[in-house]
Backbone as XML, in Angstrom:
<?xml version="1.0"?>
<chain id="A" units="angstrom">
  <residue number="1" name="UNK">
    <atom name="N" x="4.602" y="-15.528" z="5.107"/>
    <atom name="CA" x="5.462" y="-14.801" z="6.005"/>
    <atom name="C" x="5.104" y="-13.326" z="5.908"/>
  </residue>
  <residue number="2" name="UNK">
    <atom name="N" x="5.015" y="-12.649" z="7.023"/>
    <atom name="CA" x="4.643" y="-11.244" z="7.056"/>
    <atom name="C" x="5.777" y="-10.411" z="7.610"/>
  </residue>
  <residue number="3" name="UNK">
    <atom name="N" x="5.921" y="-9.215" z="7.067"/>
    <atom name="CA" x="6.875" y="-8.262" z="7.590"/>
    <atom name="C" x="6.103" y="-7.034" z="8.022"/>
  </residue>
  <residue number="4" name="UNK">
    <atom name="N" x="5.974" y="-6.793" z="9.331"/>
    <atom name="CA" x="5.252" y="-5.607" z="9.776"/>
    <atom name="C" x="6.161" y="-4.382" z="9.742"/>
  </residue>
  <residue number="5" name="UNK">
    <atom name="N" x="5.586" y="-3.264" z="9.389"/>
    <atom name="CA" x="6.280" y="-1.993" z="9.392"/>
    <atom name="C" x="5.397" y="-1.028" z="10.174"/>
  </residue>
  <residue number="6" name="UNK">
    <atom name="N" x="5.482" y="-1.012" z="11.496"/>
    <atom name="CA" x="4.574" y="-0.176" z="12.275"/>
    <atom name="C" x="4.870" y="1.301" z="12.086"/>
  </residue>
  <residue number="7" name="UNK">
    <atom name="N" x="3.819" y="2.074" z="12.226"/>
    <atom name="CA" x="3.962" y="3.516" z="12.159"/>
    <atom name="C" x="4.404" y="4.065" z="13.492"/>
  </residue>
  <residue number="8" name="UNK">
    <atom name="N" x="4.547" y="5.372" z="13.581"/>
    <atom name="CA" x="4.957" y="6.003" z="14.820"/>
    <atom name="C" x="3.875" y="5.848" z="15.884"/>
  </residue>
  <residue number="9" name="UNK">
    <atom name="N" x="4.270" y="5.666" z="17.136"/>
    <atom name="CA" x="3.272" y="5.477" z="18.186"/>
    <atom name="C" x="2.592" y="6.776" z="18.584"/>
  </residue>
  <residue number="10" name="UNK">
    <atom name="N" x="1.352" y="6.639" z="19.027"/>
    <atom name="CA" x="0.644" y="7.739" z="19.675"/>
    <atom name="C" x="1.041" y="7.738" z="21.134"/>
  </residue>
  <residue number="11" name="UNK">
    <atom name="N" x="0.394" y="8.548" z="21.927"/>
    <atom name="CA" x="0.724" y="8.646" z="23.341"/>
    <atom name="C" x="0.666" y="7.330" z="24.088"/>
  </residue>
  <residue number="12" name="UNK">
    <atom name="N" x="-0.253" y="6.448" z="23.748"/>
    <atom name="CA" x="-0.411" y="5.180" z="24.451"/>
    <atom name="C" x="0.303" y="4.035" z="23.739"/>
  </residue>
  <residue number="13" name="UNK">
    <atom name="N" x="1.350" y="4.339" z="23.004"/>
    <atom name="CA" x="2.099" y="3.349" z="22.229"/>
    <atom name="C" x="1.235" y="2.661" z="21.182"/>
  </residue>
  <residue number="14" name="UNK">
    <atom name="N" x="0.179" y="3.315" z="20.758"/>
    <atom name="CA" x="-0.677" y="2.811" z="19.684"/>
    <atom name="C" x="-0.220" y="3.453" z="18.382"/>
  </residue>
  <residue number="15" name="UNK">
    <atom name="N" x="0.056" y="2.655" z="17.349"/>
    <atom name="CA" x="0.461" y="3.274" z="16.093"/>
    <atom name="C" x="-0.692" y="4.013" z="15.423"/>
  </residue>
  <residue number="16" name="UNK">
    <atom name="N" x="-0.367" y="5.128" z="14.776"/>
    <atom name="CA" x="-1.353" y="5.901" z="14.035"/>
    <atom name="C" x="-1.791" y="5.106" z="12.814"/>
  </residue>
  <residue number="17" name="UNK">
    <atom name="N" x="-0.827" y="4.526" z="12.129"/>
    <atom name="CA" x="-1.097" y="3.726" z="10.946"/>
    <atom name="C" x="-0.033" y="2.655" z="10.836"/>
  </residue>
  <residue number="18" name="UNK">
    <atom name="N" x="-0.281" y="1.689" z="9.982"/>
    <atom name="CA" x="0.699" y="0.609" z="9.824"/>
    <atom name="C" x="0.618" y="0.049" z="8.420"/>
  </residue>
  <residue number="19" name="UNK">
    <atom name="N" x="1.731" y="-0.541" z="8.000"/>
    <atom name="CA" x="1.804" y="-1.229" z="6.724"/>
    <atom name="C" x="2.478" y="-2.563" z="6.972"/>
  </residue>
  <residue number="20" name="UNK">
    <atom name="N" x="1.945" y="-3.603" z="6.350"/>
    <atom name="CA" x="2.485" y="-4.945" z="6.516"/>
    <atom name="C" x="2.541" y="-5.603" z="5.141"/>
  </residue>
  <residue number="21" name="UNK">
    <atom name="N" x="3.643" y="-6.293" z="4.869"/>
    <atom name="CA" x="3.804" y="-7.007" z="3.609"/>
    <atom name="C" x="3.673" y="-8.499" z="3.868"/>
  </residue>
  <residue number="22" name="UNK">
    <atom name="N" x="2.665" y="-9.111" z="3.262"/>
    <atom name="CA" x="2.429" y="-10.548" z="3.378"/>
    <atom name="C" x="2.893" y="-11.210" z="2.087"/>
  </residue>
  <residue number="23" name="UNK">
    <atom name="N" x="3.669" y="-12.270" z="2.243"/>
    <atom name="CA" x="4.210" y="-12.968" z="1.082"/>
    <atom name="C" x="3.667" y="-14.391" z="1.037"/>
  </residue>
  <residue number="24" name="UNK">
    <atom name="N" x="3.224" y="-14.807" z="-0.139"/>
    <atom name="CA" x="2.940" y="-16.222" z="-0.353"/>
    <atom name="C" x="3.307" y="-16.546" z="-1.794"/>
  </residue>
  <residue number="25" name="UNK">
    <atom name="N" x="3.143" y="-17.793" z="-2.167"/>
    <atom name="CA" x="3.568" y="-18.236" z="-3.501"/>
    <atom name="C" x="2.813" y="-17.525" z="-4.614"/>
  </residue>
  <residue number="26" name="UNK">
    <atom name="N" x="1.559" y="-17.169" z="-4.354"/>
    <atom name="CA" x="0.697" y="-16.644" z="-5.400"/>
    <atom name="C" x="0.717" y="-15.124" z="-5.545"/>
  </residue>
  <residue number="27" name="UNK">
    <atom name="N" x="1.000" y="-14.397" z="-4.456"/>
    <atom name="CA" x="0.899" y="-12.939" z="-4.515"/>
    <atom name="C" x="1.642" y="-12.288" z="-3.359"/>
  </residue>
  <residue number="28" name="UNK">
    <atom name="N" x="1.883" y="-10.994" z="-3.532"/>
    <atom name="CA" x="2.353" y="-10.145" z="-2.443"/>
    <atom name="C" x="1.162" y="-9.290" z="-2.046"/>
  </residue>
  <residue number="29" name="UNK">
    <atom name="N" x="0.862" y="-9.260" z="-0.763"/>
    <atom name="CA" x="-0.262" y="-8.454" z="-0.280"/>
    <atom name="C" x="0.264" y="-7.410" z="0.688"/>
  </residue>
  <residue number="30" name="UNK">
    <atom name="N" x="-0.030" y="-6.154" z="0.396"/>
    <atom name="CA" x="0.322" y="-5.047" z="1.275"/>
    <atom name="C" x="-0.942" y="-4.687" z="2.043"/>
  </residue>
  <residue number="31" name="UNK">
    <atom name="N" x="-0.867" y="-4.764" z="3.366"/>
    <atom name="CA" x="-2.017" y="-4.447" z="4.206"/>
    <atom name="C" x="-1.758" y="-3.098" z="4.874"/>
  </residue>
  <residue number="32" name="UNK">
    <atom name="N" x="-2.639" y="-2.141" z="4.603"/>
    <atom name="CA" x="-2.560" y="-0.811" z="5.201"/>
    <atom name="C" x="-3.684" y="-0.668" z="6.218"/>
  </residue>
  <residue number="33" name="UNK">
    <atom name="N" x="-3.364" y="-0.107" z="7.385"/>
    <atom name="CA" x="-4.388" y="0.103" z="8.408"/>
    <atom name="C" x="-4.218" y="1.473" z="9.047"/>
  </residue>
  <residue number="34" name="UNK">
    <atom name="N" x="-5.317" y="2.019" z="9.515"/>
    <atom name="CA" x="-5.279" y="3.277" z="10.250"/>
    <atom name="C" x="-5.066" y="4.478" z="9.357"/>
  </residue>
  <residue number="35" name="UNK">
    <atom name="N" x="-4.270" y="5.423" z="9.858"/>
    <atom name="CA" x="-4.000" y="6.675" z="9.157"/>
    <atom name="C" x="-2.695" y="6.555" z="8.380"/>
  </residue>
  <residue number="36" name="UNK">
    <atom name="N" x="-2.791" y="6.691" z="7.079"/>
    <atom name="CA" x="-1.620" y="6.587" z="6.215"/>
    <atom name="C" x="-1.230" y="8.010" z="5.822"/>
  </residue>
  <residue number="37" name="UNK">
    <atom name="N" x="-0.166" y="8.501" z="6.465"/>
    <atom name="CA" x="0.265" y="9.874" z="6.220"/>
    <atom name="C" x="1.790" y="9.951" z="6.219"/>
  </residue>
  <residue number="38" name="UNK">
    <atom name="N" x="2.316" y="11.163" z="6.213"/>
    <atom name="CA" x="3.754" y="11.382" z="6.077"/>
    <atom name="C" x="4.565" y="10.737" z="7.204"/>
  </residue>
  <residue number="39" name="UNK">
    <atom name="N" x="3.983" y="10.570" z="8.362"/>
    <atom name="CA" x="4.697" y="9.940" z="9.479"/>
    <atom name="C" x="5.059" y="8.492" z="9.159"/>
  </residue>
  <residue number="40" name="UNK">
    <atom name="N" x="4.312" y="7.884" z="8.261"/>
    <atom name="CA" x="4.522" y="6.481" z="7.900"/>
    <atom name="C" x="5.431" y="6.325" z="6.673"/>
  </residue>
  <residue number="41" name="UNK">
    <atom name="N" x="5.887" y="7.446" z="6.128"/>
    <atom name="CA" x="6.670" y="7.418" z="4.891"/>
    <atom name="C" x="7.873" y="6.472" z="4.929"/>
  </residue>
  <residue number="42" name="UNK">
    <atom name="N" x="8.695" y="6.441" z="5.993"/>
    <atom name="CA" x="9.831" y="5.502" z="5.995"/>
    <atom name="C" x="9.388" y="4.040" z="5.856"/>
  </residue>
  <residue number="43" name="UNK">
    <atom name="N" x="8.314" y="3.676" z="6.515"/>
    <atom name="CA" x="7.810" y="2.301" z="6.412"/>
    <atom name="C" x="7.250" y="2.037" z="5.015"/>
  </residue>
  <residue number="44" name="UNK">
    <atom name="N" x="6.550" y="3.015" z="4.440"/>
    <atom name="CA" x="6.011" y="2.859" z="3.089"/>
    <atom name="C" x="7.137" y="2.709" z="2.068"/>
  </residue>
  <residue number="45" name="UNK">
    <atom name="N" x="8.208" y="3.499" z="2.240"/>
    <atom name="CA" x="9.359" y="3.395" z="1.339"/>
    <atom name="C" x="10.033" y="2.028" z="1.453"/>
  </residue>
  <residue number="46" name="UNK">
    <atom name="N" x="10.116" y="1.501" z="2.664"/>
    <atom name="CA" x="10.727" y="0.177" z="2.867"/>
    <atom name="C" x="9.903" y="-0.909" z="2.168"/>
  </residue>
  <residue number="47" name="UNK">
    <atom name="N" x="8.588" y="-0.823" z="2.269"/>
    <atom name="CA" x="7.725" y="-1.806" z="1.610"/>
    <atom name="C" x="7.849" y="-1.679" z="0.093"/>
  </residue>
  <residue number="48" name="UNK">
    <atom name="N" x="7.895" y="-0.454" z="-0.410"/>
    <atom name="CA" x="8.057" y="-0.256" z="-1.854"/>
    <atom name="C" x="9.335" y="-0.916" z="-2.346"/>
  </residue>
  <residue number="49" name="UNK">
    <atom name="N" x="10.424" y="-0.729" z="-1.622"/>
    <atom name="CA" x="11.704" y="-1.344" z="-2.009"/>
    <atom name="C" x="11.613" y="-2.867" z="-1.962"/>
  </residue>
  <residue number="50" name="UNK">
    <atom name="N" x="10.968" y="-3.408" z="-0.931"/>
    <atom name="CA" x="10.802" y="-4.867" z="-0.825"/>
    <atom name="C" x="9.973" y="-5.421" z="-1.981"/>
  </residue>
  <residue number="51" name="UNK">
    <atom name="N" x="8.874" y="-4.752" z="-2.295"/>
    <atom name="CA" x="8.012" y="-5.207" z="-3.388"/>
    <atom name="C" x="8.781" y="-5.151" z="-4.707"/>
  </residue>
  <residue number="52" name="UNK">
    <atom name="N" x="9.486" y="-4.069" z="-4.938"/>
    <atom name="CA" x="10.267" y="-3.924" z="-6.167"/>
    <atom name="C" x="11.261" y="-5.077" z="-6.320"/>
  </residue>
  <residue number="53" name="UNK">
    <atom name="N" x="11.987" y="-5.372" z="-5.247"/>
    <atom name="CA" x="12.971" y="-6.472" z="-5.267"/>
    <atom name="C" x="12.294" y="-7.815" z="-5.541"/>
  </residue>
  <residue number="54" name="UNK">
    <atom name="N" x="11.214" y="-8.068" z="-4.851"/>
    <atom name="CA" x="10.555" y="-9.371" z="-4.965"/>
    <atom name="C" x="9.876" y="-9.571" z="-6.312"/>
  </residue>
  <residue number="55" name="UNK">
    <atom name="N" x="9.311" y="-8.515" z="-6.874"/>
    <atom name="CA" x="8.670" y="-8.637" z="-8.174"/>
    <atom name="C" x="9.724" y="-8.857" z="-9.258"/>
  </residue>
  <residue number="56" name="UNK">
    <atom name="N" x="10.888" y="-8.217" z="-9.111"/>
    <atom name="CA" x="11.970" y="-8.435" z="-10.076"/>
    <atom name="C" x="12.489" y="-9.877" z="-9.995"/>
  </residue>
  <residue number="57" name="UNK">
    <atom name="N" x="12.548" y="-10.431" z="-8.793"/>
    <atom name="CA" x="13.055" y="-11.794" z="-8.605"/>
    <atom name="C" x="12.063" y="-12.840" z="-9.125"/>
  </residue>
  <residue number="58" name="UNK">
    <atom name="N" x="10.802" y="-12.628" z="-8.871"/>
    <atom name="CA" x="9.764" y="-13.578" z="-9.302"/>
    <atom name="C" x="8.456" y="-12.813" z="-9.443"/>
  </residue>
  <residue number="59" name="UNK">
    <atom name="N" x="8.056" y="-12.596" z="-10.673"/>
    <atom name="CA" x="6.844" y="-11.811" z="-10.927"/>
    <atom name="C" x="5.640" y="-12.453" z="-10.238"/>
  </residue>
  <residue number="60" name="UNK">
    <atom name="N" x="5.016" y="-11.685" z="-9.369"/>
    <atom name="CA" x="3.786" y="-12.102" z="-8.688"/>
    <atom name="C" x="2.840" y="-10.917" z="-8.650"/>
  </residue>
  <residue number="61" name="UNK">
    <atom name="N" x="1.550" y="-11.168" z="-8.635"/>
    <atom name="CA" x="0.608" y="-10.058" z="-8.490"/>
    <atom name="C" x="0.801" y="-9.362" z="-7.140"/>
  </residue>
  <residue number="62" name="UNK">
    <atom name="N" x="0.506" y="-8.064" z="-7.127"/>
    <atom name="CA" x="0.575" y="-7.276" z="-5.898"/>
    <atom name="C" x="-0.819" y="-6.739" z="-5.609"/>
  </residue>
  <residue number="63" name="UNK">
    <atom name="N" x="-1.290" y="-7.027" z="-4.396"/>
    <atom name="CA" x="-2.608" y="-6.589" z="-3.941"/>
    <atom name="C" x="-2.403" y="-5.679" z="-2.742"/>
  </residue>
  <residue number="64" name="UNK">
    <atom name="N" x="-3.099" y="-4.548" z="-2.735"/>
    <atom name="CA" x="-3.058" y="-3.631" z="-1.592"/>
    <atom name="C" x="-4.417" y="-3.690" z="-0.915"/>
  </residue>
  <residue number="65" name="UNK">
    <atom name="N" x="-4.431" y="-4.179" z="0.321"/>
    <atom name="CA" x="-5.658" y="-4.221" z="1.110"/>
    <atom name="C" x="-5.692" y="-2.962" z="1.971"/>
  </residue>
  <residue number="66" name="UNK">
    <atom name="N" x="-6.496" y="-2.006" z="1.540"/>
    <atom name="CA" x="-6.610" y="-0.732" z="2.254"/>
    <atom name="C" x="-8.002" y="-0.581" z="2.862"/>
  </residue>
  <residue number="67" name="UNK">
    <atom name="N" x="-8.671" y="-1.693" z="3.116"/>
    <atom name="CA" x="-10.038" y="-1.653" z="3.624"/>
    <atom name="C" x="-10.120" y="-1.122" z="5.052"/>
  </residue>
  <residue number="68" name="UNK">
    <atom name="N" x="-9.007" y="-1.164" z="5.796"/>
    <atom name="CA" x="-9.007" y="-0.688" z="7.179"/>
    <atom name="C" x="-8.319" y="0.667" z="7.322"/>
  </residue>
  <residue number="69" name="UNK">
    <atom name="N" x="-8.210" y="1.411" z="6.236"/>
    <atom name="CA" x="-7.591" y="2.737" z="6.278"/>
    <atom name="C" x="-8.666" y="3.773" z="6.581"/>
  </residue>
  <residue number="70" name="UNK">
    <atom name="N" x="-8.421" y="4.572" z="7.611"/>
    <atom name="CA" x="-9.374" y="5.613" z="7.996"/>
    <atom name="C" x="-9.030" y="6.970" z="7.401"/>
  </residue>
  <residue number="71" name="UNK">
    <atom name="N" x="-7.764" y="7.152" z="6.984"/>
    <atom name="CA" x="-7.309" y="8.427" z="6.412"/>
    <atom name="C" x="-6.085" y="8.156" z="5.563"/>
  </residue>
  <residue number="72" name="UNK">
    <atom name="N" x="-6.000" y="8.821" z="4.413"/>
    <atom name="CA" x="-4.806" y="8.703" z="3.579"/>
    <atom name="C" x="-4.543" y="10.061" z="2.943"/>
  </residue>
  <residue number="73" name="UNK">
    <atom name="N" x="-3.288" y="10.543" z="3.067"/>
    <atom name="CA" x="-2.930" y="11.810" z="2.444"/>
    <atom name="C" x="-2.012" y="11.564" z="1.255"/>
  </residue>
  <residue number="74" name="UNK">
    <atom name="N" x="-1.310" y="12.596" z="0.834"/>
    <atom name="CA" x="-0.467" y="12.498" z="-0.360"/>
    <atom name="C" x="0.666" y="11.482" z="-0.196"/>
  </residue>
  <residue number="75" name="UNK">
    <atom name="N" x="1.103" y="11.208" z="1.027"/>
    <atom name="CA" x="2.139" y="10.187" z="1.234"/>
    <atom name="C" x="1.606" y="8.813" z="0.830"/>
  </residue>
  <residue number="76" name="UNK">
    <atom name="N" x="0.361" y="8.546" z="1.151"/>
    <atom name="CA" x="-0.258" y="7.280" z="0.756"/>
    <atom name="C" x="-0.482" y="7.210" z="-0.744"/>
  </residue>
  <residue number="77" name="UNK">
    <atom name="N" x="-0.893" y="8.326" z="-1.335"/>
    <atom name="CA" x="-1.079" y="8.365" z="-2.789"/>
    <atom name="C" x="0.254" y="8.151" z="-3.499"/>
  </residue>
  <residue number="78" name="UNK">
    <atom name="N" x="1.312" y="8.782" z="-2.995"/>
    <atom name="CA" x="2.647" y="8.606" z="-3.581"/>
    <atom name="C" x="3.095" y="7.152" z="-3.451"/>
  </residue>
  <residue number="79" name="UNK">
    <atom name="N" x="2.799" y="6.523" z="-2.322"/>
    <atom name="CA" x="3.139" y="5.125" z="-2.117"/>
    <atom name="C" x="2.464" y="4.244" z="-3.169"/>
  </residue>
  <residue number="80" name="UNK">
    <atom name="N" x="1.176" y="4.454" z="-3.390"/>
    <atom name="CA" x="0.453" y="3.655" z="-4.377"/>
    <atom name="C" x="1.012" y="3.894" z="-5.780"/>
  </residue>
  <residue number="81" name="UNK">
    <atom name="N" x="1.362" y="5.142" z="-6.091"/>
    <atom name="CA" x="1.944" y="5.446" z="-7.399"/>
    <atom name="C" x="3.301" y="4.758" z="-7.567"/>
  </residue>
  <residue number="82" name="UNK">
    <atom name="N" x="4.120" y="4.778" z="-6.532"/>
    <atom name="CA" x="5.434" y="4.120" z="-6.596"/>
    <atom name="C" x="5.281" y="2.605" z="-6.754"/>
  </residue>
  <residue number="83" name="UNK">
    <atom name="N" x="4.310" y="2.027" z="-6.064"/>
    <atom name="CA" x="4.055" y="0.594" z="-6.230"/>
    <atom name="C" x="3.624" y="0.286" z="-7.660"/>
  </residue>
  <residue number="84" name="UNK">
    <atom name="N" x="2.775" y="1.142" z="-8.214"/>
    <atom name="CA" x="2.315" y="0.933" z="-9.584"/>
    <atom name="C" x="3.488" y="0.947" z="-10.558"/>
  </residue>
  <residue number="85" name="UNK">
    <atom name="N" x="4.446" y="1.820" z="-10.334"/>
    <atom name="CA" x="5.636" y="1.878" z="-11.187"/>
    <atom name="C" x="6.509" y="0.644" z="-10.967"/>
  </residue>
  <residue number="86" name="UNK">
    <atom name="N" x="6.630" y="0.204" z="-9.728"/>
    <atom name="CA" x="7.505" y="-0.928" z="-9.391"/>
    <atom name="C" x="7.062" y="-2.228" z="-10.054"/>
  </residue>
  <residue number="87" name="UNK">
    <atom name="N" x="5.776" y="-2.393" z="-10.306"/>
    <atom name="CA" x="5.290" y="-3.665" z="-10.843"/>
    <atom name="C" x="5.014" y="-3.618" z="-12.349"/>
  </residue>
  <residue number="88" name="UNK">
    <atom name="N" x="5.249" y="-2.460" z="-12.979"/>
    <atom name="CA" x="4.975" y="-2.359" z="-14.414"/>
    <atom name="C" x="5.713" y="-3.410" z="-15.197"/>
  </residue>
  <residue number="89" name="UNK">
    <atom name="N" x="5.132" y="-3.984" z="-16.205"/>
    <atom name="CA" x="3.910" y="-3.574" z="-16.886"/>
    <atom name="C" x="2.631" y="-4.114" z="-16.253"/>
  </residue>
  <residue number="90" name="UNK">
    <atom name="N" x="2.742" y="-4.919" z="-15.201"/>
    <atom name="CA" x="1.545" y="-5.398" z="-14.499"/>
    <atom name="C" x="0.906" y="-4.214" z="-13.759"/>
  </residue>
  <residue number="91" name="UNK">
    <atom name="N" x="-0.261" y="-4.456" z="-13.192"/>
    <atom name="CA" x="-0.946" y="-3.420" z="-12.405"/>
    <atom name="C" x="-1.209" y="-3.959" z="-11.007"/>
  </residue>
  <residue number="92" name="UNK">
    <atom name="N" x="-1.162" y="-3.067" z="-10.023"/>
    <atom name="CA" x="-1.519" y="-3.486" z="-8.671"/>
    <atom name="C" x="-3.035" y="-3.448" z="-8.537"/>
  </residue>
  <residue number="93" name="UNK">
    <atom name="N" x="-3.537" y="-4.285" z="-7.659"/>
    <atom name="CA" x="-4.960" y="-4.299" z="-7.336"/>
    <atom name="C" x="-5.115" y="-3.657" z="-5.958"/>
  </residue>
  <residue number="94" name="UNK">
    <atom name="N" x="-6.068" y="-2.751" z="-5.829"/>
    <atom name="CA" x="-6.301" y="-2.055" z="-4.566"/>
    <atom name="C" x="-7.719" y="-2.326" z="-4.104"/>
  </residue>
  <residue number="95" name="UNK">
    <atom name="N" x="-7.833" y="-2.787" z="-2.851"/>
    <atom name="CA" x="-9.138" y="-2.937" z="-2.192"/>
    <atom name="C" x="-9.280" y="-1.743" z="-1.255"/>
  </residue>
  <residue number="96" name="UNK">
    <atom name="N" x="-9.997" y="-0.703" z="-1.680"/>
    <atom name="CA" x="-9.997" y="0.543" z="-0.907"/>
    <atom name="C" x="-11.099" y="0.634" z="0.155"/>
  </residue>
  <residue number="97" name="UNK">
    <atom name="N" x="-10.795" y="1.395" z="1.193"/>
    <atom name="CA" x="-11.841" y="1.872" z="2.095"/>
    <atom name="C" x="-12.461" y="3.081" z="1.400"/>
  </residue>
  <residue number="98" name="UNK">
    <atom name="N" x="-13.477" y="3.670" z="1.984"/>
    <atom name="CA" x="-14.106" y="4.844" z="1.367"/>
    <atom name="C" x="-13.118" y="6.004" z="1.194"/>
  </residue>
  <residue number="99" name="UNK">
    <atom name="N" x="-12.315" y="6.355" z="2.236"/>
    <atom name="CA" x="-11.362" y="7.457" z="2.042"/>
    <atom name="C" x="-10.320" y="7.161" z="0.954"/>
  </residue>
  <residue number="100" name="UNK">
    <atom name="N" x="-9.877" y="5.925" z="0.859"/>
    <atom name="CA" x="-8.882" y="5.565" z="-0.153"/>
    <atom name="C" x="-9.516" y="5.599" z="-1.541"/>
  </residue>
  <residue number="101" name="UNK">
    <atom name="N" x="-10.731" y="5.110" z="-1.655"/>
    <atom name="CA" x="-11.437" y="5.158" z="-2.935"/>
    <atom name="C" x="-11.607" y="6.591" z="-3.426"/>
  </residue>
  <residue number="102" name="UNK">
    <atom name="N" x="-11.940" y="7.484" z="-2.512"/>
    <atom name="CA" x="-12.070" y="8.900" z="-2.861"/>
    <atom name="C" x="-10.743" y="9.443" z="-3.374"/>
  </residue>
  <residue number="103" name="UNK">
    <atom name="N" x="-9.655" y="9.148" z="-2.650"/>
    <atom name="CA" x="-8.327" y="9.633" z="-3.051"/>
    <atom name="C" x="-7.914" y="9.057" z="-4.405"/>
  </residue>
  <residue number="104" name="UNK">
    <atom name="N" x="-8.192" y="7.791" z="-4.643"/>
    <atom name="CA" x="-7.860" y="7.186" z="-5.935"/>
    <atom name="C" x="-8.584" y="7.902" z="-7.079"/>
  </residue>
  <residue number="105" name="UNK">
    <atom name="N" x="-9.834" y="8.263" z="-6.857"/>
    <atom name="CA" x="-10.603" y="8.950" z="-7.896"/>
    <atom name="C" x="-10.139" y="10.387" z="-8.093"/>
  </residue>
  <residue number="106" name="UNK">
    <atom name="N" x="-9.934" y="11.108" z="-7.015"/>
    <atom name="CA" x="-9.559" y="12.524" z="-7.108"/>
    <atom name="C" x="-8.163" y="12.701" z="-7.722"/>
  </residue>
  <residue number="107" name="UNK">
    <atom name="N" x="-7.257" y="11.792" z="-7.443"/>
    <atom name="CA" x="-5.898" y="11.882" z="-7.984"/>
    <atom name="C" x="-5.774" y="11.182" z="-9.337"/>
  </residue>
  <residue number="108" name="UNK">
    <atom name="N" x="-6.825" y="10.508" z="-9.756"/>
    <atom name="CA" x="-6.864" y="9.725" z="-10.996"/>
    <atom name="C" x="-5.929" y="8.516" z="-10.953"/>
  </residue>
  <residue number="109" name="UNK">
    <atom name="N" x="-5.493" y="8.131" z="-9.763"/>
    <atom name="CA" x="-4.727" y="6.889" z="-9.629"/>
    <atom name="C" x="-5.580" y="5.687" z="-10.016"/>
  </residue>
  <residue number="110" name="UNK">
    <atom name="N" x="-6.883" y="5.858" z="-9.956"/>
    <atom name="CA" x="-7.782" y="4.764" z="-10.346"/>
    <atom name="C" x="-7.593" y="4.379" z="-11.815"/>
  </residue>
  <residue number="111" name="UNK">
    <atom name="N" x="-6.910" y="5.209" z="-12.581"/>
    <atom name="CA" x="-6.632" y="4.902" z="-13.989"/>
    <atom name="C" x="-5.382" y="4.037" z="-14.156"/>
  </residue>
  <residue number="112" name="UNK">
    <atom name="N" x="-4.553" y="3.932" z="-13.098"/>
    <atom name="CA" x="-3.311" y="3.154" z="-13.215"/>
    <atom name="C" x="-3.250" y="1.963" z="-12.270"/>
  </residue>
  <residue number="113" name="UNK">
    <atom name="N" x="-4.279" y="1.805" z="-11.434"/>
    <atom name="CA" x="-4.387" y="0.638" z="-10.558"/>
    <atom name="C" x="-5.745" y="0.000" z="-10.807"/>
  </residue>
  <residue number="114" name="UNK">
    <atom name="N" x="-5.864" y="-1.269" z="-10.458"/>
    <atom name="CA" x="-7.145" y="-1.959" z="-10.547"/>
    <atom name="C" x="-7.862" y="-1.823" z="-9.207"/>
  </residue>
  <residue number="115" name="UNK">
    <atom name="N" x="-8.955" y="-1.086" z="-9.179"/>
    <atom name="CA" x="-9.721" y="-0.898" z="-7.954"/>
    <atom name="C" x="-10.706" y="-2.047" z="-7.840"/>
  </residue>
  <residue number="116" name="UNK">
    <atom name="N" x="-10.610" y="-2.786" z="-6.729"/>
    <atom name="CA" x="-11.484" y="-3.940" z="-6.500"/>
    <atom name="C" x="-12.598" y="-3.562" z="-5.544"/>
  </residue>
  <residue number="117" name="UNK">
    <atom name="N" x="-13.812" y="-3.935" z="-5.909"/>
    <atom name="CA" x="-14.960" y="-3.716" z="-5.020"/>
    <atom name="C" x="-14.908" y="-4.712" z="-3.896"/>
  </residue>
  <residue number="118" name="UNK">
    <atom name="N" x="-15.477" y="-4.312" z="-2.780"/>
    <atom name="CA" x="-15.531" y="-5.204" z="-1.624"/>
    <atom name="C" x="-16.725" y="-6.124" z="-1.730"/>
  </residue>
</chain>
């Protein structure tokens, strides 16, 4: 079951970025696409709260698929940090695009999440 959290629309009703939470028996997968920035913060906060609730109810691995992210700013970095705290003592796994991989390294978030190669 998936819960989409679309970002704000552009002029043509196209979202700038989006976050979706996919649930199955084995894991929770957060799919990030497009531009992950402050405009998407309410949706990112909603997903963080959902993940926190679900991990407390039944511990499952959390995977973040960020392979389709074209841009991520501090709002996206804060989201990943909050997810990392929500699942402790476990670690989240992140499948980064190039911009996300750069941000993980520059912010040293790569030390608190498991970065998966594509």
